[in-house]
Amino acid sequence: MNSPLTHPAPTTTLRPTDLAGVRDAVRDTPGRIAVAGAGSAAGWAGALEPVDAVLDVSGLSGVITHNPGDMTVSAHAGTPLRALVEELSEHGQHVCIDAARIADGATLGGLVATGDAGPAALVHGTLRDLVIGVTVVLADATVARSGGHVIKNVAGYDLAKLLHGSHGTLGVIAEVVLRLHPVPQRTATLVVDAPLARAAEIAARVLEGPFEPAALEWVSDGSGRLLVRVEGTDEALPARVSRLREVLGGASATDIVSGERHSHPTTSGESAVRSEDPWLRHAELTRGTPDAAVLRIGAKPSVLPGLVSELAPAAATVGLGTGVATLSLAPDAVADAHRRVHAVGGTSQLRARPPGADAPAWGPPPSALPVLQALKHALDPDGRFGPGRFSPWM
Amino acid sequence: MALDTAVRAAFERVLDPRDVLSDPVKCRAYECDGLTGYRVRPDLVLLPRDAAQVAAAVRVCHEHGVPFVARGAGTGLSGGALPVADGVVISVARLKSVLEVDPVNRRAVVQPGVTNLEITAAAAPHGLYYAPDPSSQQVCTIGGNVAENSGGAHCLKYGFTTNHVLSCEVVLADGSVVTLGTDTGEQAGPDLRGVFLGSEGTLGITTAVTVRLLRAPESVRTLLADFPSIAAAGDVVSDIVAAGIVPAAVEMMDTLAIEAAEEAVHAGYTVGVPAALVVELDGPVEECDAQFELVKAICEEHGCTRLHIAGSPEERAKIWKGRKAAFAAVGRISPDYFVQDGVVPRTRLAEVLDRIAGMGEEAGLRVANVFHAGDGNLHPLVLYSAAAGETERAEELSGAIAELCVEMGGSLSGEHGIGTDKACSMPKMFGEEDLATMHRVRAAFDPDGICNPGKVLPTPRLCGERPGKYKPHPLEESGAIERL
Ligand SMILES: Cc1cc2nc3c(=O)[nH]c(=O)nc-3n(C[C@H](O)[C@H](O)[C@@H](O)COP(=O)(O)OP(=O)(O)OC[C@H]3O[C@@H](n4cnc5c(N)ncnc54)[C@H](O)[C@@H]3O)c2cc1C
Ligand SMILES: Cc1cc2nc3c(=O)[nH]c(=O)nc-3n(C[C@H](O)[C@H](O)[C@H](O)COP(=O)(O)OP(=O)(O)OC[C@H]3O[C@@H](n4cnc5c(N)ncnc54)[C@H](O)[C@@H]3O)c2cc1C
């Protein structure tokens, strides 16, 4: 999904391997800088304008401290989440985010910077809800830290939130501290074949009941299916699943052993069990295909199904509880889609687009645009980081 | 210097003149919040009736360079709503409407003066509730919760205010009105709602809040367990976590706190035991029952000397009543006390409590402990007698405990905020560049520095002052609210 370079290769690539190296790189390199993680979302948001240097944080990798008893971990921003999850799984813990591109090697810094999340957002929110501390390098080489290593903390401003969704424009994220959760003993997913409208009705029933689904997504690439994930203990989950099955009315169930859904392989060659994992298909559809524009939208759950039907995507994943959907559209339908989403009070942003396609990344600006601009000016007055990412907003 | 009459007239043009208080006696009611040791009488107190009037009042402040302080219920314990000399207080007490309860989308839109518990009351007919539950929830406002990122006993599992607020309508320091956040967790661009949450009134005044509502859990199980040592109780907490259980709440009390609570409310606590835990689980009934058995086994493994399981909602309420009464009850065993609010990594609880006990001995003062063990949020109560001249020593000990938390890798505050009280301790936790960056963020929202100046970030003027004697909040004294 990497988009081609939009201008001749930049003169400098900086590959610092520690925090001091990031600071020195930012201080000693004049001009405009693109921050790069694994490149899994290189084409997301506005197209990057020409830069003088690329600051590649992939050398900034690995766990700094993991205290299993505290269920917190701090890691360098270039750490692929996939690697982190593997390391944590030995301790029965995980980071409660399952964004599709984790399988592509997406880094912690990149995931925070793009504000990405997967179906697990229904219970755990996005990374902004899991990040409890951050270290960032600003455009003037200031190294700032906020938060810390404890989950409860109200000292000072929460800068990690500000960086969440900043697409590399406010600062270089160097270190991230995360809150962890126990890996559930058992996970089961119930699958119901249903068109969107009916899936939405079923989802509403599930949400009204005592089932506490861990994820609730409708997926479609023509025909639609509702996926309902529940998590729990070995002893208790089967009884919950059978109660849930009654509400769903004859759903087929896929039992997935805990932990596996985090290791979605992108390439073929996965084991037979894994290829039956409906969440792999979900991740694939979320990523979209190279010839489509991928639009991420958010709206009230009650208006989302109608909105999605109206936009008639070629493929879609629709969070019926979260109100977040990812749609594959023709590039020339994107501008209109932005408008329609905003007309119902939603938000939208472009993820991937096909090479050469000229789809707008952002819809109408939010009312708080002046605040965003003021923050950009306060933290990066010369506009050094990620030029173009928020075009035309700033 | 008092505000000049032109400014007053300007406020009277945008608000009903009766809603502009200038009578010193009336204004005195606003001179402090729950941190009663700091007092500043405001020149004017404004009582706007809607969001448009809040914005109009702030515009007047902006035009005349008048600093303003937003105020909710005034239950803050860190002096966040302390007025500014020559400034105005803008109270949101009259913005008290629940604007919308949307059961389908499980959210509610409320004005900032609505209390935390009123949100749950409005949601309850739909089987929904608002999760963050500060113990001041009967009176504290959602606007104050947003400003303080408030938490409560159940935040271990469910998260804090920041995890439950989807968007806020905010009047910025120049009087413009913006919306931070959206109807979903999805955002386009940096998370401004997230920065505003917990900013203690320094980035603007919120005039409407959209919150997430949760479905009430199917089942709730609560137990009270006694242990032969703090360390044993601490190990239980660790083992519960290691077993993959996320309890709805885990609260710990030490001998002194138990003694005080039991004397006050007779909740059935065992006087004399070194430590007691209150553990609550909730969720689907099958899950809850299975995990509850596991929790009981873990307690027994660690030498639990008594295990009391709540057999009815009344018994559950009684267990919680003891826990909630502990703070106020400490007043029965000591003439005066300071309440500290620090956080340490959960695994260092036993070590920190040991250090605190040692520091107490050295200072010749008793320290009672009652706290949120699940998230390491300590509330050490430093007992002293002002009459015996122990005030200064107690204050020093309390401050040293907060800084000890930072030294242990924790935080200066878990839920009461920095406000006026701990602004001067911020350099213990953050470096110069960290604080300078926070200043830049603040200035981006409020270039002229008129929005709750002097709070959160240290200023030399405040750092020379001492807060004076701790006093219970009037609502606490009257029994309307309890500390937790
Ligand atoms: C040598 C080289 C040259 C390149 N030249 C160009 C070019 O000229 N034009 C062009 O369009 N692209 C270019 N790219 C791709 C470019 O680096 C990406 O667009 C990159 O900036 C996006 O990050 P990411 O792709 O690593 O994805 P991710 O790691 O998924 O990151 C996605 C987004 O997050 C941001 N981000 C990632 N990590 C961090 C962090 N630690 N702190 C803050 N923000 C972060 C990124 O800036 C990006 O906006 C180049 C890449 C390399 C390696
Ligand atoms: C007995 C007792 C128990 C408590 N228990 C807890 C607890 O368990 N957990 C916890 O977290 N806290 C607790 N607190 C602290 C306090 O109740 C919370 O911080 C609460 O959120 C404050 O709300 P308030 O409406 O009283 O705000 P106020 O005290 O009026 O104001 C607090 C801060 O918020 C700002 N503010 C108020 N309204 C707005 C607005 N509309 N827009 C922007 N800023 C605004 C003020 O400027 C100030 O900085 C307790 C306090 C008491 C007295």
Coordinates of N, CA and C in Angstrom, one line a residue, chain B residues 109-265:
Chain B
V109 N -25.8 13.8 25.9 CA -25.3 15.2 25.8 C -25.8 16.0 26.9
V110 N -24.9 16.5 27.7 CA -25.3 17.2 28.9 C -24.6 18.6 29.0
Q111 N -25.2 19.5 29.7 CA -24.5 20.8 30.0 C -23.5 20.5 31.1
P112 N -22.6 21.4 31.3 CA -21.4 21.2 32.2 C -21.8 21.1 33.6
G113 N -22.9 21.8 34.0 CA -23.3 21.9 35.4 C -24.1 20.6 35.9
V114 N -24.3 19.7 35.0 CA -25.0 18.5 35.4 C -24.1 17.7 36.3
T115 N -24.6 17.1 37.4 CA -23.7 16.3 38.2 C -23.4 14.9 37.6
N116 N -22.3 14.4 38.0 CA -21.9 13.0 37.5 C -23.1 12.0 37.7
L117 N -23.7 12.0 38.9 CA -24.7 11.1 39.2 C -26.0 11.3 38.4
E118 N -26.3 12.6 38.1 CA -27.5 12.9 37.3 C -27.4 12.3 35.9
I119 N -26.2 12.1 35.4 CA -26.1 11.5 34.1 C -26.5 10.0 34.2
T120 N -26.0 9.4 35.2 CA -26.5 8.0 35.4 C -27.9 7.9 35.7
A121 N -28.5 8.8 36.4 CA -29.9 8.8 36.7 C -30.7 9.0 35.4
A122 N -30.2 9.8 34.5 CA -30.9 10.0 33.3 C -30.8 8.8 32.4
A123 N -29.7 8.1 32.5 CA -29.5 6.9 31.6 C -30.2 5.7 32.2
A124 N -30.4 5.6 33.5 CA -30.8 4.4 34.1 C -32.1 3.8 33.5
P125 N -33.1 4.6 33.2 CA -34.3 4.0 32.6 C -34.0 3.2 31.4
H126 N -32.9 3.4 30.7 CA -32.6 2.6 29.5 C -31.6 1.5 29.8
G127 N -31.4 1.2 31.1 CA -30.4 0.2 31.5 C -29.0 0.5 31.3
L128 N -28.8 1.8 31.2 CA -27.4 2.3 30.9 C -26.9 3.1 32.1
Y129 N -25.6 3.3 32.1 CA -25.0 4.2 33.2 C -23.7 4.9 32.7
Y130 N -23.3 5.9 33.4 CA -22.1 6.6 33.1 C -21.0 6.1 34.0
A131 N -19.9 5.5 33.4 CA -19.0 4.7 34.2 C -18.1 5.4 35.2
P132 N -17.4 6.5 34.9 CA -16.5 7.1 35.9 C -17.3 7.6 37.1
D133 N -16.8 7.2 38.3 CA -17.6 7.4 39.5 C -16.8 8.0 40.7
P134 N -16.3 9.3 40.5 CA -15.6 9.9 41.7 C -16.6 9.8 42.9
S135 N -16.0 9.8 44.1 CA -16.9 9.6 45.2 C -17.6 10.9 45.5
S136 N -17.2 12.0 44.9 CA -18.0 13.2 45.0 C -19.1 13.3 44.0
Q137 N -19.5 12.1 43.4 CA -20.3 12.1 42.2 C -21.7 12.7 42.4
Q138 N -22.2 12.7 43.6 CA -23.5 13.3 43.9 C -23.5 14.8 43.6
V139 N -22.4 15.5 43.8 CA -22.4 16.9 43.6 C -21.4 17.5 42.6
C140 N -20.3 16.7 42.3 CA -19.4 17.3 41.3 C -20.0 17.3 39.9
T141 N -19.6 18.3 39.1 CA -20.2 18.5 37.8 C -19.4 17.7 36.7
I142 N -20.0 17.4 35.6 CA -19.3 16.8 34.5 C -18.3 17.7 34.0
G143 N -18.5 19.0 34.0 CA -17.5 20.0 33.5 C -16.3 19.9 34.4
G144 N -16.5 19.8 35.7 CA -15.3 19.6 36.6 C -14.6 18.3 36.4
N145 N -15.4 17.3 36.1 CA -14.8 15.9 35.8 C -14.0 16.0 34.5
V146 N -14.5 16.7 33.5 CA -13.8 16.8 32.3 C -12.4 17.5 32.6
A147 N -12.5 18.6 33.3 CA -11.3 19.4 33.6 C -10.3 18.6 34.4
E148 N -10.8 17.8 35.3 CA -9.9 17.0 36.2 C -9.6 15.6 35.7
N149 N -10.2 15.2 34.6 CA -10.1 13.8 34.2 C -10.4 12.9 35.4
S150 N -11.5 13.1 36.1 CA -11.8 12.4 37.3 C -11.9 10.9 37.2
G151 N -11.6 10.2 38.3 CA -11.7 8.8 38.3 C -12.4 8.4 39.5
G152 N -12.7 7.1 39.7 CA -13.3 6.6 40.9 C -12.9 5.1 41.1
A153 N -13.5 4.4 42.0 CA -13.1 3.1 42.3 C -13.2 2.1 41.1
H154 N -14.2 2.4 40.3 CA -14.4 1.5 39.1 C -13.6 1.8 37.9
C155 N -12.7 2.8 38.0 CA -12.0 3.2 36.8 C -10.9 2.2 36.4
L156 N -10.5 1.3 37.3 CA -9.5 0.3 37.0 C -9.9 -0.5 35.8
K157 N -11.1 -0.9 35.8 CA -11.6 -1.7 34.7 C -12.2 -0.8 33.5
Y158 N -12.8 0.3 33.9 CA -13.6 1.0 32.9 C -12.9 2.2 32.4
G159 N -11.8 2.6 33.0 CA -11.1 3.8 32.5 C -11.7 5.1 33.1
F160 N -11.0 6.2 32.8 CA -11.3 7.5 33.4 C -12.2 8.4 32.6
T161 N -12.4 9.6 33.0 CA -13.3 10.4 32.3 C -12.8 10.5 30.8
T162 N -11.5 10.6 30.6 CA -11.1 10.8 29.2 C -11.5 9.7 28.3
N163 N -11.7 8.5 28.9 CA -12.1 7.3 28.0 C -13.6 7.3 27.8
H164 N -14.3 8.2 28.4 CA -15.8 8.2 28.3 C -16.4 9.5 27.7
V165 N -15.6 10.4 27.4 CA -16.1 11.7 26.8 C -15.8 11.7 25.4
L166 N -16.8 11.7 24.5 CA -16.6 11.7 23.1 C -16.3 13.1 22.5
S167 N -17.0 14.1 23.0 CA -16.7 15.4 22.5 C -17.1 16.4 23.5
C168 N -16.5 17.6 23.4 CA -16.9 18.7 24.3 C -17.1 20.0 23.4
E169 N -18.1 20.7 23.7 CA -18.2 22.1 23.1 C -17.4 23.0 24.1
V170 N -16.5 23.8 23.5 CA -15.6 24.5 24.4 C -15.6 26.0 24.0
V171 N -15.7 26.9 25.0 CA -15.5 28.3 24.7 C -14.0 28.6 25.0
L172 N -13.3 29.0 24.0 CA -11.9 29.2 24.1 C -11.7 30.6 24.7
A173 N -10.4 30.9 25.1 CA -10.1 32.1 25.8 C -10.4 33.4 25.0
D174 N -10.6 33.3 23.7 CA -11.0 34.5 23.0 C -12.5 34.6 22.8
G175 N -13.2 33.7 23.4 CA -14.7 33.7 23.3 C -15.2 32.9 22.1
S176 N -14.4 32.4 21.3 CA -14.9 31.6 20.2 C -15.3 30.2 20.7
V177 N -16.2 29.6 20.0 CA -16.8 28.3 20.4 C -16.4 27.2 19.4
V178 N -15.8 26.2 19.9 CA -15.4 25.1 19.1 C -15.9 23.7 19.7
T179 N -15.9 22.7 18.8 CA -16.2 21.4 19.3 C -14.9 20.6 19.2
L180 N -14.5 20.0 20.3 CA -13.3 19.1 20.4 C -13.8 17.7 20.4
G181 N -13.4 16.8 19.5 CA -13.8 15.4 19.5 C -15.0 15.3 18.5
T182 N -15.5 14.1 18.5 CA -16.6 13.8 17.5 C -17.6 12.8 18.2
D183 N -18.5 12.4 17.4 CA -19.5 11.4 17.9 C -19.0 10.0 18.1
T184 N -17.9 9.7 17.6 CA -17.3 8.4 17.7 C -15.9 8.5 18.3
G185 N -15.2 7.5 18.5 CA -13.8 7.6 18.9 C -13.0 8.0 17.7
E186 N -13.5 7.9 16.5 CA -12.7 8.2 15.3 C -12.5 9.7 15.3
Q187 N -11.3 10.1 14.9 CA -11.0 11.5 14.8 C -10.2 11.8 13.5
A188 N -10.4 13.0 13.0 CA -9.6 13.4 11.9 C -8.6 14.4 12.3
G189 N -7.4 14.0 12.6 CA -6.4 14.9 13.0 C -6.1 14.7 14.5
P190 N -5.2 15.5 15.1 CA -4.8 15.3 16.5 C -5.9 15.3 17.4
D191 N -5.8 14.6 18.5 CA -6.9 14.4 19.5 C -7.0 15.6 20.4
L192 N -7.6 16.7 20.0 CA -7.7 17.9 20.9 C -8.6 17.6 22.1
R193 N -9.6 16.8 21.9 CA -10.5 16.5 23.1 C -9.6 15.8 24.2
G194 N -8.7 15.0 23.8 CA -7.8 14.3 24.7 C -6.9 15.3 25.5
V195 N -6.4 16.3 24.8 CA -5.6 17.3 25.5 C -6.4 18.2 26.4
F196 N -7.6 18.5 26.0 CA -8.5 19.3 26.9 C -8.9 18.6 28.2
L197 N -9.1 17.3 28.0 CA -9.5 16.4 29.2 C -8.4 16.5 30.2
G198 N -8.7 16.9 31.4 CA -7.6 16.9 32.4 C -6.8 18.1 32.4
S199 N -7.2 19.1 31.7 CA -6.3 20.4 31.6 C -6.7 21.4 32.7
E200 N -7.6 21.0 33.6 CA -7.9 21.7 34.8 C -8.3 23.2 34.5
G201 N -9.2 23.3 33.5 CA -9.7 24.6 33.3 C -8.8 25.7 32.7
T202 N -7.6 25.2 32.2 CA -6.6 26.2 31.7 C -6.7 26.4 30.2
L203 N -7.5 25.6 29.5 CA -7.6 25.7 28.1 C -8.9 26.2 27.5
G204 N -9.9 26.4 28.4 CA -11.2 26.9 28.0 C -12.2 26.4 28.9
I205 N -13.5 26.8 28.6 CA -14.6 26.4 29.5 C -15.5 25.5 28.6
T206 N -15.8 24.3 29.1 CA -16.7 23.4 28.4 C -18.1 23.7 28.7
T207 N -18.9 23.8 27.6 CA -20.3 24.2 27.8 C -21.3 23.1 27.4
A208 N -20.8 22.0 26.8 CA -21.6 20.8 26.6 C -20.7 19.6 26.4
V209 N -21.1 18.5 26.9 CA -20.3 17.3 26.9 C -21.1 16.1 26.4
T210 N -20.5 15.4 25.4 CA -21.1 14.2 25.0 C -20.4 13.0 25.6
V211 N -21.1 12.2 26.3 CA -20.4 11.1 27.0 C -20.9 9.8 26.5
R212 N -20.1 8.7 26.6 CA -20.5 7.4 26.3 C -21.3 6.8 27.5
L213 N -22.3 6.0 27.2 CA -22.9 5.3 28.3 C -22.7 3.8 28.2
L214 N -22.6 3.1 29.3 CA -22.4 1.7 29.2 C -23.6 1.0 29.7
R215 N -23.8 -0.3 29.2 CA -24.9 -1.1 29.7 C -24.5 -1.6 31.1
A216 N -25.5 -1.6 32.0 CA -25.2 -2.0 33.4 C -24.8 -3.5 33.3
P217 N -23.8 -3.9 34.1 CA -23.3 -5.3 34.1 C -24.4 -6.2 34.6
E218 N -24.4 -7.4 34.1 CA -25.5 -8.4 34.4 C -25.3 -8.9 35.8
S219 N -24.0 -8.9 36.3 CA -23.8 -9.5 37.6 C -22.7 -8.7 38.3
V220 N -22.8 -8.6 39.6 CA -21.8 -7.9 40.4 C -21.5 -8.8 41.6
R221 N -20.2 -9.1 41.9 CA -19.9 -9.8 43.1 C -18.8 -9.1 43.9
T222 N -19.0 -9.0 45.2 CA -18.1 -8.2 46.1 C -17.7 -9.0 47.3
L223 N -16.4 -8.9 47.6 CA -15.9 -9.5 48.9 C -15.0 -8.6 49.7
L224 N -15.0 -8.9 51.0 CA -14.1 -8.2 51.9 C -13.2 -9.2 52.5
A225 N -11.9 -9.0 52.4 CA -10.9 -10.0 52.9 C -9.9 -9.4 53.8
D226 N -9.6 -10.1 54.9 CA -8.6 -9.6 55.9 C -7.3 -10.3 55.7
F227 N -6.2 -9.6 55.9 CA -4.8 -10.2 55.7 C -3.9 -9.9 56.8
P228 N -2.9 -10.8 57.0 CA -2.0 -10.6 58.1 C -1.0 -9.6 57.9
S229 N -0.8 -9.1 56.6 CA 0.1 -8.0 56.3 C -0.3 -7.3 55.1
I230 N 0.2 -6.0 55.0 CA 0.0 -5.3 53.8 C 0.6 -6.0 52.6
A231 N 1.8 -6.6 52.8 CA 2.4 -7.3 51.7 C 1.6 -8.4 51.2
A232 N 1.0 -9.2 52.1 CA 0.1 -10.3 51.7 C -1.1 -9.8 50.8
A233 N -1.7 -8.7 51.3 CA -2.8 -8.1 50.5 C -2.3 -7.6 49.1
G234 N -1.1 -7.1 49.1 CA -0.5 -6.6 47.9 C -0.3 -7.8 46.9
D235 N 0.2 -8.9 47.5 CA 0.4 -10.1 46.6 C -0.9 -10.6 46.0
V236 N -2.0 -10.5 46.8 CA -3.2 -10.9 46.3 C -3.6 -10.1 45.0
V237 N -3.4 -8.8 45.2 CA -3.7 -7.9 44.0 C -2.9 -8.3 42.8
S238 N -1.6 -8.5 43.0 CA -0.7 -8.9 41.9 C -1.2 -10.3 41.3
D239 N -1.6 -11.2 42.2 CA -2.0 -12.5 41.6 C -3.3 -12.5 40.9
I240 N -4.2 -11.6 41.4 CA -5.5 -11.5 40.6 C -5.2 -11.0 39.2
V241 N -4.3 -10.0 39.2 CA -3.9 -9.5 37.9 C -3.2 -10.5 37.0
A242 N -2.3 -11.2 37.6 CA -1.5 -12.3 36.9 C -2.5 -13.4 36.4
A243 N -3.6 -13.6 37.1 CA -4.5 -14.6 36.6 C -5.4 -14.1 35.5
G244 N -5.1 -12.9 35.0 CA -5.8 -12.4 33.9 C -7.2 -11.9 34.2
I245 N -7.4 -11.5 35.5 CA -8.7 -11.0 35.9 C -8.5 -9.4 36.0
V246 N -9.5 -8.7 35.4 CA -9.5 -7.3 35.6 C -10.7 -7.0 36.5
P247 N -10.5 -6.8 37.8 CA -11.6 -6.6 38.7 C -12.2 -5.2 38.4
A248 N -13.5 -5.1 38.7 CA -14.2 -3.8 38.6 C -13.5 -2.8 39.6
A249 N -13.1 -3.3 40.8 CA -12.5 -2.4 41.8 C -11.7 -3.3 42.7
V250 N -10.6 -2.8 43.2 CA -9.8 -3.4 44.3 C -9.3 -2.3 45.2
E251 N -9.8 -2.3 46.4 CA -9.5 -1.2 47.3 C -8.8 -1.8 48.5
M252 N -7.8 -1.1 49.1 CA -7.1 -1.6 50.2 C -7.1 -0.6 51.4
M253 N -7.2 -1.1 52.6 CA -7.2 -0.3 53.8 C -6.2 -0.9 54.8
D254 N -5.5 0.0 55.6 CA -4.6 -0.5 56.6 C -5.3 -0.4 58.0
T255 N -4.5 -0.8 59.0 CA -5.1 -0.9 60.4 C -5.8 0.3 60.8
L256 N -5.1 1.5 60.6 CA -5.7 2.7 61.1 C -7.0 3.1 60.4
A257 N -6.9 2.9 59.1 CA -8.1 3.2 58.3 C -9.3 2.3 58.6
I258 N -9.0 1.0 58.8 CA -10.1 0.1 59.2 C -10.7 0.5 60.5
E259 N -9.8 0.8 61.4 CA -10.3 1.1 62.8 C -11.2 2.4 62.7
A260 N -10.7 3.4 62.0 CA -11.5 4.6 61.9 C -12.9 4.3 61.2
A261 N -12.8 3.6 60.1 CA -14.1 3.3 59.4 C -15.1 2.5 60.2
E262 N -14.5 1.5 60.9 CA -15.4 0.6 61.7 C -16.1 1.4 62.8
E263 N -15.3 2.2 63.4 CA -15.8 3.0 64.5 C -16.9 3.9 64.0
A264 N -16.8 4.4 62.8 CA -17.7 5.4 62.3 C -19.0 4.7 61.8
V265 N -18.9 3.7 61.0 CA -20.1 3.2 60.4 C -20.5 1.7 60.7

